[in-house]
PDB file of C-alpha atoms in Angstrom:
ATOM      1  CA  MET A   1      -9.800 -10.706 -30.533  1.00  0.00           C
ATOM      2  CA  ALA A   2      -8.241  -7.996 -28.404  1.00  0.00           C
ATOM      3  CA  ASP A   3      -4.535  -8.302 -27.665  1.00  0.00           C
ATOM      4  CA  LYS A   4      -3.818 -10.149 -24.447  1.00  0.00           C
ATOM      5  CA  LYS A   5      -2.698  -7.831 -21.657  1.00  0.00           C
ATOM      6  CA  ASP A   6       0.087  -8.430 -19.147  1.00  0.00           C
ATOM      7  CA  ILE A   7      -1.361  -8.797 -15.647  1.00  0.00           C
ATOM      8  CA  VAL A   8       0.217  -6.822 -12.813  1.00  0.00           C
ATOM      9  CA  LEU A   9      -0.796  -7.869  -9.278  1.00  0.00           C
ATOM     10  CA  TYR A  10      -0.130  -5.371  -6.473  1.00  0.00           C
ATOM     11  CA  PHE A  11      -0.266  -6.675  -2.901  1.00  0.00           C
ATOM     12  CA  SER A  12      -0.977  -4.113  -0.179  1.00  0.00           C
ATOM     13  CA  PRO A  13      -0.586  -5.012   3.505  1.00  0.00           C
ATOM     14  CA  HIS A  14      -3.016  -2.341   4.760  1.00  0.00           C
ATOM     15  CA  GLN A  15      -5.494   0.211   3.513  1.00  0.00           C
ATOM     16  CA  ASP A  16      -3.304   3.214   2.509  1.00  0.00           C
ATOM     17  CA  ASP A  17      -0.057   1.386   1.640  1.00  0.00           C
ATOM     18  CA  GLU A  18      -1.190   1.065  -1.959  1.00  0.00           C
ATOM     19  CA  LEU A  19      -1.181   4.872  -2.142  1.00  0.00           C
ATOM     20  CA  LEU A  20       1.644   5.927   0.176  1.00  0.00           C
ATOM     21  CA  THR A  21       4.178   3.432  -1.215  1.00  0.00           C
ATOM     22  CA  MET A  22       2.947   2.224  -4.610  1.00  0.00           C
ATOM     23  CA  GLY A  23       0.554   4.981  -5.712  1.00  0.00           C
ATOM     24  CA  VAL A  24       2.758   6.633  -8.312  1.00  0.00           C
ATOM     25  CA  ASP A  25       3.571   3.283  -9.914  1.00  0.00           C
ATOM     26  CA  ILE A  26      -0.080   2.198  -9.882  1.00  0.00           C
ATOM     27  CA  CYS A  27      -1.210   5.418 -11.558  1.00  0.00           C
ATOM     28  CA  LYS A  28       1.461   5.099 -14.239  1.00  0.00           C
ATOM     29  CA  THR A  29       0.779   1.401 -14.882  1.00  0.00           C
ATOM     30  CA  CYS A  30      -2.982   1.949 -15.151  1.00  0.00           C
ATOM     31  CA  LEU A  31      -2.313   4.268 -18.095  1.00  0.00           C
ATOM     32  CA  LEU A  32      -0.459   1.590 -20.068  1.00  0.00           C
ATOM     33  CA  PRO A  33      -2.750  -0.033 -22.654  1.00  0.00           C
ATOM     34  CA  ASN A  34      -0.927  -3.365 -22.504  1.00  0.00           C
ATOM     35  CA  LYS A  35      -1.296  -3.784 -18.707  1.00  0.00           C
ATOM     36  CA  GLU A  36      -4.195  -5.173 -16.686  1.00  0.00           C
ATOM     37  CA  VAL A  37      -3.846  -3.948 -13.096  1.00  0.00           C
ATOM     38  CA  HIS A  38      -5.187  -5.815 -10.052  1.00  0.00           C
ATOM     39  CA  ILE A  39      -4.682  -5.143  -6.360  1.00  0.00           C
ATOM     40  CA  VAL A  40      -5.047  -7.395  -3.313  1.00  0.00           C
ATOM     41  CA  LEU A  41      -5.600  -6.182   0.255  1.00  0.00           C
ATOM     42  CA  CYS A  42      -3.963  -8.662   2.636  1.00  0.00           C
ATOM     43  CA  THR A  43      -5.116  -7.580   6.148  1.00  0.00           C
ATOM     44  CA  ASP A  44      -8.190  -5.999   7.733  1.00  0.00           C
ATOM     45  CA  GLY A  45      -6.442  -2.887   9.113  1.00  0.00           C
ATOM     46  CA  SER A  46      -8.345  -3.296  12.374  1.00  0.00           C
ATOM     47  CA  LYS A  47      -5.558  -2.309  14.794  1.00  0.00           C
ATOM     48  CA  SER A  48      -5.062   1.251  13.570  1.00  0.00           C
ATOM     49  CA  PRO A  49      -4.916   3.800  16.430  1.00  0.00           C
ATOM     50  CA  ALA A  50      -7.341   5.931  14.417  1.00  0.00           C
ATOM     51  CA  ARG A  51     -10.281   3.992  15.847  1.00  0.00           C
ATOM     52  CA  GLN A  52      -9.375   5.064  19.363  1.00  0.00           C
ATOM     53  CA  ARG A  53      -9.042   8.673  18.203  1.00  0.00           C
ATOM     54  CA  LEU A  54     -12.406   8.629  16.473  1.00  0.00           C
ATOM     55  CA  ASN A  55     -14.038   7.124  19.576  1.00  0.00           C
ATOM     56  CA  SER A  56     -12.114   9.158  22.169  1.00  0.00           C
ATOM     57  CA  ASN A  57     -14.711  11.810  23.071  1.00  0.00           C
ATOM     58  CA  LYS A  58     -11.846  14.296  22.846  1.00  0.00           C
ATOM     59  CA  ILE A  59     -11.127  17.258  20.602  1.00  0.00           C
ATOM     60  CA  CYS A  60      -9.338  16.215  17.406  1.00  0.00           C
ATOM     61  CA  GLN A  61      -6.283  18.317  16.589  1.00  0.00           C
ATOM     62  CA  ILE A  62      -7.039  17.879  12.886  1.00  0.00           C
ATOM     63  CA  HIS A  63     -10.705  18.821  12.776  1.00  0.00           C
ATOM     64  CA  HIS A  64     -10.887  20.847  16.025  1.00  0.00           C
ATOM     65  CA  GLN A  65     -14.019  19.124  17.207  1.00  0.00           C
ATOM     66  CA  ILE A  66     -14.931  16.303  19.557  1.00  0.00           C
ATOM     67  CA  HIS A  67     -14.799  12.855  17.977  1.00  0.00           C
ATOM     68  CA  ASN A  68     -17.085  10.307  19.580  1.00  0.00           C
ATOM     69  CA  TYR A  69     -18.363   8.051  16.816  1.00  0.00           C
ATOM     70  CA  ASN A  70     -18.478   4.781  18.804  1.00  0.00           C
ATOM     71  CA  LEU A  71     -17.245   2.761  15.846  1.00  0.00           C
ATOM     72  CA  SER A  72     -17.247  -0.976  16.389  1.00  0.00           C
ATOM     73  CA  GLU A  73     -14.330  -2.950  14.985  1.00  0.00           C
ATOM     74  CA  GLU A  74     -16.558  -4.183  12.159  1.00  0.00           C
ATOM     75  CA  GLU A  75     -17.702  -0.641  11.311  1.00  0.00           C
ATOM     76  CA  PHE A  76     -14.132   0.598  11.466  1.00  0.00           C
ATOM     77  CA  ILE A  77     -12.871  -2.089   9.065  1.00  0.00           C
ATOM     78  CA  LYS A  78     -15.722  -1.342   6.666  1.00  0.00           C
ATOM     79  CA  ALA A  79     -14.884   2.366   6.712  1.00  0.00           C
ATOM     80  CA  ARG A  80     -11.207   1.596   6.057  1.00  0.00           C
ATOM     81  CA  ASP A  81     -12.160  -0.649   3.142  1.00  0.00           C
ATOM     82  CA  CYS A  82     -14.251   2.193   1.671  1.00  0.00           C
ATOM     83  CA  GLU A  83     -11.173   4.432   1.736  1.00  0.00           C
ATOM     84  CA  PHE A  84      -9.120   1.694   0.082  1.00  0.00           C
ATOM     85  CA  ILE A  85     -11.654   1.202  -2.704  1.00  0.00           C
ATOM     86  CA  ALA A  86     -11.931   4.985  -3.237  1.00  0.00           C
ATOM     87  CA  SER A  87      -8.141   5.212  -3.478  1.00  0.00           C
ATOM     88  CA  CYS A  88      -7.797   2.333  -5.938  1.00  0.00           C
ATOM     89  CA  THR A  89     -10.607   3.438  -8.245  1.00  0.00           C
ATOM     90  CA  ALA A  90      -9.324   7.042  -8.252  1.00  0.00           C
ATOM     91  CA  MET A  91      -5.893   5.743  -9.319  1.00  0.00           C
ATOM     92  CA  GLY A  92      -7.501   3.935 -12.237  1.00  0.00           C
ATOM     93  CA  ILE A  93      -7.986   0.331 -11.085  1.00  0.00           C
ATOM     94  CA  PRO A  94     -11.356  -1.063 -12.225  1.00  0.00           C
ATOM     95  CA  LEU A  95     -13.660  -1.999  -9.352  1.00  0.00           C
ATOM     96  CA  GLU A  96     -13.742  -5.639 -10.447  1.00  0.00           C
ATOM     97  CA  ASN A  97      -9.928  -5.794 -10.145  1.00  0.00           C
ATOM     98  CA  ILE A  98      -9.871  -4.651  -6.512  1.00  0.00           C
ATOM     99  CA  HIS A  99      -9.617  -7.751  -4.327  1.00  0.00           C
ATOM    100  CA  ILE A 100     -10.262  -7.585  -0.594  1.00  0.00           C
ATOM    101  CA  TYR A 101      -9.169 -11.111   0.214  1.00  0.00           C
ATOM    102  CA  GLU A 102     -11.947 -13.015   1.953  1.00  0.00           C
ATOM    103  CA  LYS A 103      -9.499 -14.784   4.289  1.00  0.00           C
ATOM    104  CA  ARG A 104      -7.236 -11.796   4.907  1.00  0.00           C
ATOM    105  CA  ALA A 105      -5.133 -11.672   8.041  1.00  0.00           C
ATOM    106  CA  VAL A 106      -5.951  -9.659  11.142  1.00  0.00           C
ATOM    107  CA  ASP A 107      -3.892  -6.466  11.180  1.00  0.00           C
ATOM    108  CA  GLY A 108      -0.482  -7.171  12.731  1.00  0.00           C
ATOM    109  CA  SER A 109      -0.638 -10.950  12.326  1.00  0.00           C
ATOM    110  CA  LEU A 110       0.387 -11.445   8.682  1.00  0.00           C
ATOM    111  CA  SER A 111       3.091 -14.114   8.785  1.00  0.00           C
ATOM    112  CA  VAL A 112       5.452 -14.958   5.944  1.00  0.00           C
ATOM    113  CA  GLU A 113       3.754 -18.304   5.423  1.00  0.00           C
ATOM    114  CA  TYR A 114       0.276 -16.844   5.291  1.00  0.00           C
ATOM    115  CA  ALA A 115       1.411 -14.054   2.972  1.00  0.00           C
ATOM    116  CA  LYS A 116       2.771 -16.790   0.690  1.00  0.00           C
ATOM    117  CA  GLU A 117      -0.635 -18.488   0.727  1.00  0.00           C
ATOM    118  CA  ILE A 118      -2.358 -15.272  -0.315  1.00  0.00           C
ATOM    119  CA  ILE A 119       0.087 -14.633  -3.161  1.00  0.00           C
ATOM    120  CA  LYS A 120      -0.119 -18.258  -4.324  1.00  0.00           C
ATOM    121  CA  HIS A 121      -3.917 -18.085  -4.331  1.00  0.00           C
ATOM    122  CA  PHE A 122      -3.958 -15.185  -6.786  1.00  0.00           C
ATOM    123  CA  VAL A 123      -1.113 -16.535  -8.914  1.00  0.00           C
ATOM    124  CA  SER A 124      -3.136 -19.759  -9.245  1.00  0.00           C
ATOM    125  CA  ILE A 125      -6.007 -17.666 -10.630  1.00  0.00           C
ATOM    126  CA  TYR A 126      -4.076 -15.408 -12.997  1.00  0.00           C
ATOM    127  CA  GLY A 127      -1.121 -17.639 -13.907  1.00  0.00           C
ATOM    128  CA  LYS A 128       2.622 -17.610 -13.330  1.00  0.00           C
ATOM    129  CA  ASP A 129       3.214 -15.037 -16.044  1.00  0.00           C
ATOM    130  CA  VAL A 130       1.830 -12.311 -13.762  1.00  0.00           C
ATOM    131  CA  GLU A 131       4.105  -9.614 -12.360  1.00  0.00           C
ATOM    132  CA  ILE A 132       3.974  -9.280  -8.581  1.00  0.00           C
ATOM    133  CA  ARG A 133       4.541  -5.834  -7.080  1.00  0.00           C
ATOM    134  CA  THR A 134       4.655  -5.141  -3.354  1.00  0.00           C
ATOM    135  CA  ILE A 135       6.632  -3.559  -0.519  1.00  0.00           C
ATOM    136  CA  ALA A 136      10.285  -4.539  -0.105  1.00  0.00           C
ATOM    137  CA  PRO A 137      11.414  -6.178   3.139  1.00  0.00           C
ATOM    138  CA  PHE A 138      13.739  -3.296   3.940  1.00  0.00           C
ATOM    139  CA  ARG A 139      14.710  -2.715   7.580  1.00  0.00           C
ATOM    140  CA  PHE A 140      18.445  -2.148   8.024  1.00  0.00           C
ATOM    141  CA  GLY A 141      18.245  -0.771  11.542  1.00  0.00           C
ATOM    142  CA  ARG A 142      14.920   1.024  11.152  1.00  0.00           C
ATOM    143  CA  TYR A 143      11.427  -0.036  12.123  1.00  0.00           C
ATOM    144  CA  GLN A 144       9.252  -1.529   9.422  1.00  0.00           C
ATOM    145  CA  HIS A 145       5.754  -2.791  10.176  1.00  0.00           C
ATOM    146  CA  GLU A 146       5.774  -6.569  10.565  1.00  0.00           C
ATOM    147  CA  ASP A 147       3.004  -7.027   7.993  1.00  0.00           C
ATOM    148  CA  HIS A 148       4.969  -5.004   5.421  1.00  0.00           C
ATOM    149  CA  TYR A 149       8.165  -6.900   6.132  1.00  0.00           C
ATOM    150  CA  ASN A 150       6.595 -10.366   6.023  1.00  0.00           C
ATOM    151  CA  LEU A 151       4.666  -9.660   2.824  1.00  0.00           C
ATOM    152  CA  GLY A 152       7.897  -8.569   1.153  1.00  0.00           C
ATOM    153  CA  LEU A 153       9.754 -11.627   2.436  1.00  0.00           C
ATOM    154  CA  ALA A 154       6.994 -13.900   1.141  1.00  0.00           C
ATOM    155  CA  ALA A 155       7.094 -12.373  -2.339  1.00  0.00           C
ATOM    156  CA  LYS A 156      10.879 -12.535  -2.439  1.00  0.00           C
ATOM    157  CA  ALA A 157      10.882 -16.199  -1.376  1.00  0.00           C
ATOM    158  CA  LEU A 158       8.302 -17.162  -4.004  1.00  0.00           C
ATOM    159  CA  LEU A 159      10.295 -15.313  -6.650  1.00  0.00           C
ATOM    160  CA  LYS A 160      13.383 -17.362  -5.745  1.00  0.00           C
ATOM    161  CA  GLU A 161      11.260 -20.502  -6.028  1.00  0.00           C
ATOM    162  CA  ARG A 162      10.217 -19.332  -9.546  1.00  0.00           C
ATOM    163  CA  PHE A 163       6.566 -19.424  -8.487  1.00  0.00           C
ATOM    164  CA  PHE A 164       6.167 -16.359 -10.687  1.00  0.00           C
ATOM    165  CA  LYS A 165       8.580 -14.761 -13.139  1.00  0.00           C
ATOM    166  CA  LYS A 166       8.465 -10.992 -12.669  1.00  0.00           C
ATOM    167  CA  SER A 167       8.449  -8.722  -9.651  1.00  0.00           C
ATOM    168  CA  LYS A 168       8.930  -5.179  -8.460  1.00  0.00           C
ATOM    169  CA  PHE A 169       9.592  -4.110  -4.882  1.00  0.00           C
ATOM    170  CA  PHE A 170       9.062  -0.684  -3.337  1.00  0.00           C
ATOM    171  CA  ILE A 171      10.564   1.148  -0.379  1.00  0.00           C
ATOM    172  CA  GLU A 172       8.134   3.236   1.657  1.00  0.00           C
ATOM    173  CA  SER A 173       8.934   6.842   0.722  1.00  0.00           C
ATOM    174  CA  TYR A 174       9.014   7.771   4.409  1.00  0.00           C
ATOM    175  CA  HIS A 175      11.717   5.101   4.961  1.00  0.00           C
ATOM    176  CA  HIS A 176      13.846   5.968   1.959  1.00  0.00           C
ATOM    177  CA  PRO A 177      17.446   6.389   3.177  1.00  0.00           C
ATOM    178  CA  LYS A 178      19.243   9.710   3.035  1.00  0.00           C
ATOM    179  CA  GLY A 179      22.786  10.986   3.473  1.00  0.00           C
ATOM    180  CA  LYS A 180      25.512   8.528   4.479  1.00  0.00           C
ATOM    181  CA  ARG A 181      23.018   5.743   5.043  1.00  0.00           C
ATOM    182  CA  LYS A 182      21.819   6.086   1.448  1.00  0.00           C
ATOM    183  CA  PHE A 183      25.414   5.996   0.178  1.00  0.00           C
ATOM    184  CA  VAL A 184      26.260   2.821   2.124  1.00  0.00           C
ATOM    185  CA  LEU A 185      23.089   1.014   1.076  1.00  0.00           C
ATOM    186  CA  SER A 186      23.578   2.063  -2.554  1.00  0.00           C
ATOM    187  CA  LEU A 187      26.712  -0.098  -2.591  1.00  0.00           C
ATOM    188  CA  PHE A 188      24.499  -3.166  -2.207  1.00  0.00           C
ATOM    189  CA  PHE A 189      21.133  -2.091  -3.603  1.00  0.00           C
ATOM    190  CA  ASN A 190      19.998  -0.403  -6.775  1.00  0.00           C
ATOM    191  CA  MET A 191      17.441   2.091  -5.447  1.00  0.00           C
ATOM    192  CA  GLN A 192      15.583   3.971  -8.147  1.00  0.00           C
ATOM    193  CA  LYS A 193      13.353   7.018  -7.807  1.00  0.00           C
ATOM    194  CA  GLU A 194      10.776   6.950 -10.570  1.00  0.00           C
ATOM    195  CA  GLU A 195      10.177  10.046 -12.653  1.00  0.00           C
ATOM    196  CA  ILE A 196       6.805  11.657 -12.005  1.00  0.00           C
ATOM    197  CA  SER A 197       4.935  13.943 -14.379  1.00  0.00           C
ATOM    198  CA  ASP A 198       2.802  16.890 -13.333  1.00  0.00           C
ATOM    199  CA  GLU A 199      -0.221  14.895 -14.490  1.00  0.00           C
ATOM    200  CA  ILE A 200       0.564  12.003 -12.142  1.00  0.00           C
ATOM    201  CA  ARG A 201       1.376  14.364  -9.270  1.00  0.00           C
ATOM    202  CA  SER A 202      -1.977  16.102  -9.679  1.00  0.00           C
ATOM    203  CA  LYS A 203      -3.722  12.742  -9.871  1.00  0.00           C
ATOM    204  CA  ILE A 204      -2.136  11.559  -6.606  1.00  0.00           C
ATOM    205  CA  GLU A 205      -3.210  14.794  -4.924  1.00  0.00           C
ATOM    206  CA  ARG A 206      -6.800  14.131  -6.030  1.00  0.00           C
ATOM    207  CA  VAL A 207      -6.606  10.529  -4.830  1.00  0.00           C
ATOM    208  CA  ILE A 208      -5.524  11.686  -1.361  1.00  0.00           C
ATOM    209  CA  GLN A 209      -8.469  14.089  -1.191  1.00  0.00           C
ATOM    210  CA  GLN A 210     -10.986  11.508  -2.403  1.00  0.00           C
ATOM    211  CA  SER A 211      -9.849   8.714  -0.104  1.00  0.00           C
ATOM    212  CA  TYR A 212      -7.784   8.921   3.070  1.00  0.00           C
ATOM    213  CA  THR A 213      -8.306  12.597   3.952  1.00  0.00           C
ATOM    214  CA  CYS A 214     -11.992  12.645   3.004  1.00  0.00           C
ATOM    215  CA  TRP A 215     -13.934  13.906   6.048  1.00  0.00           C
ATOM    216  CA  LYS A 216     -17.693  13.325   5.687  1.00  0.00           C
ATOM    217  CA  PRO A 217     -18.786  11.545   8.877  1.00  0.00           C
ATOM    218  CA  GLU A 218     -22.450  11.880   7.854  1.00  0.00           C
ATOM    219  CA  GLU A 219     -21.521   9.523   4.968  1.00  0.00           C
ATOM    220  CA  LYS A 220     -19.346   7.311   7.193  1.00  0.00           C
ATOM    221  CA  ARG A 221     -16.171   8.785   5.680  1.00  0.00           C
ATOM    222  CA  TYR A 222     -13.857   9.393   8.633  1.00  0.00           C
ATOM    223  CA  ALA A 223     -10.444  10.186   7.085  1.00  0.00           C
ATOM    224  CA  ILE A 224      -9.098   7.134   8.904  1.00  0.00           C
ATOM    225  CA  GLY A 225      -5.830   6.955   7.005  1.00  0.00           C
ATOM    226  CA  TYR A 226      -5.088  10.578   7.818  1.00  0.00           C
ATOM    227  CA  HIS A 227      -6.026  10.154  11.484  1.00  0.00           C
ATOM    228  CA  CYS A 228      -3.778   7.083  11.675  1.00  0.00           C
ATOM    229  CA  VAL A 229      -0.572   8.426  10.109  1.00  0.00           C
ATOM    230  CA  THR A 230      -1.034  12.174   9.812  1.00  0.00           C
ATOM    231  CA  ASP A 231       2.692  12.943   9.660  1.00  0.00           C
ATOM    232  CA  ILE A 232       3.268  10.387   6.909  1.00  0.00           C
ATOM    233  CA  PHE A 233       0.446  11.786   4.795  1.00  0.00           C
ATOM    234  CA  GLU A 234       1.760  15.322   5.249  1.00  0.00           C
ATOM    235  CA  TYR A 235       5.243  14.150   4.244  1.00  0.00           C
ATOM    236  CA  TYR A 236       3.862  12.309   1.228  1.00  0.00           C
ATOM    237  CA  LYS A 237       1.791  15.269   0.031  1.00  0.00           C
ATOM    238  CA  ASN A 238       4.975  17.336  -0.019  1.00  0.00           C
ATOM    239  CA  ASN A 239       7.212  14.550  -1.383  1.00  0.00           C
ATOM    240  CA  ILE A 240       5.107  12.506  -3.804  1.00  0.00           C
ATOM    241  CA  ALA A 241       7.454   9.830  -5.105  1.00  0.00           C
ATOM    242  CA  SER A 242       7.951   6.144  -5.825  1.00  0.00           C
ATOM    243  CA  TYR A 243      11.111   4.232  -4.899  1.00  0.00           C
ATOM    244  CA  SER A 244      11.803   0.786  -6.297  1.00  0.00           C
ATOM    245  CA  ILE A 245      14.681  -1.444  -5.254  1.00  0.00           C
ATOM    246  CA  LYS A 246      16.798  -4.228  -6.695  1.00  0.00           C
ATOM    247  CA  SER A 247      19.600  -6.209  -5.103  1.00  0.00           C
ATOM    248  CA  ARG A 248      21.567  -9.403  -5.490  1.00  0.00           C
ATOM    249  CA  LEU A 249      18.858 -11.010  -3.358  1.00  0.00           C
ATOM    250  CA  ILE A 250      15.888  -9.500  -5.202  1.00  0.00           C
ATOM    251  CA  LYS A 251      16.037 -10.452  -8.855  1.00  0.00           C
TER     252      LYS A 251
END
């Protein structure tokens, strides 16, 4: 019999968070022979402003052409899910380990309690020995999307309840503190920037091209992630990194 692998469950609030916040860690973990990587998408991503831009009948500043694709909400969600699946498979997650939760929340409505239900559902399938990895609830005077924040709070609460034994929390790279703010927060939190090899950096660059910046409207590939948060993707391409966090409250 093959050696039993440790299961790592990543929970992503939206399509693109798995890459922009956890991508480096996912790529590295997928290379470890003793790890079995799964990922769960917790919302439908339906409220992204990218849909309005793609349906606007106006010239896009990215592609310098009129976008008028008349995407319904259902079509838009499906296109976002295609980007998510392309991202996850390109990072090394097997297709059968990519879970788009059947009862996922509507974008912007993921509560702490419902996020707990989603996490509990998958822990009940894979067992309490799994390691849960997701976005840290990390505001401290700056905006953090409610779905991100509540998912992090849910995971932290379940960890305190010993519903699972291992965890890892990530700060969005575009929210990572700098200067005096970083110094003050470092007094209370252990914030670690993970080392990244040239191989992983090149892999992330390929993932970006194959998923969220892929522009092939004839194949229903609309670069939705890039249309939604263009500045964040540009920042990430120039600052590919992964930041994990520990504190007295996150153990």
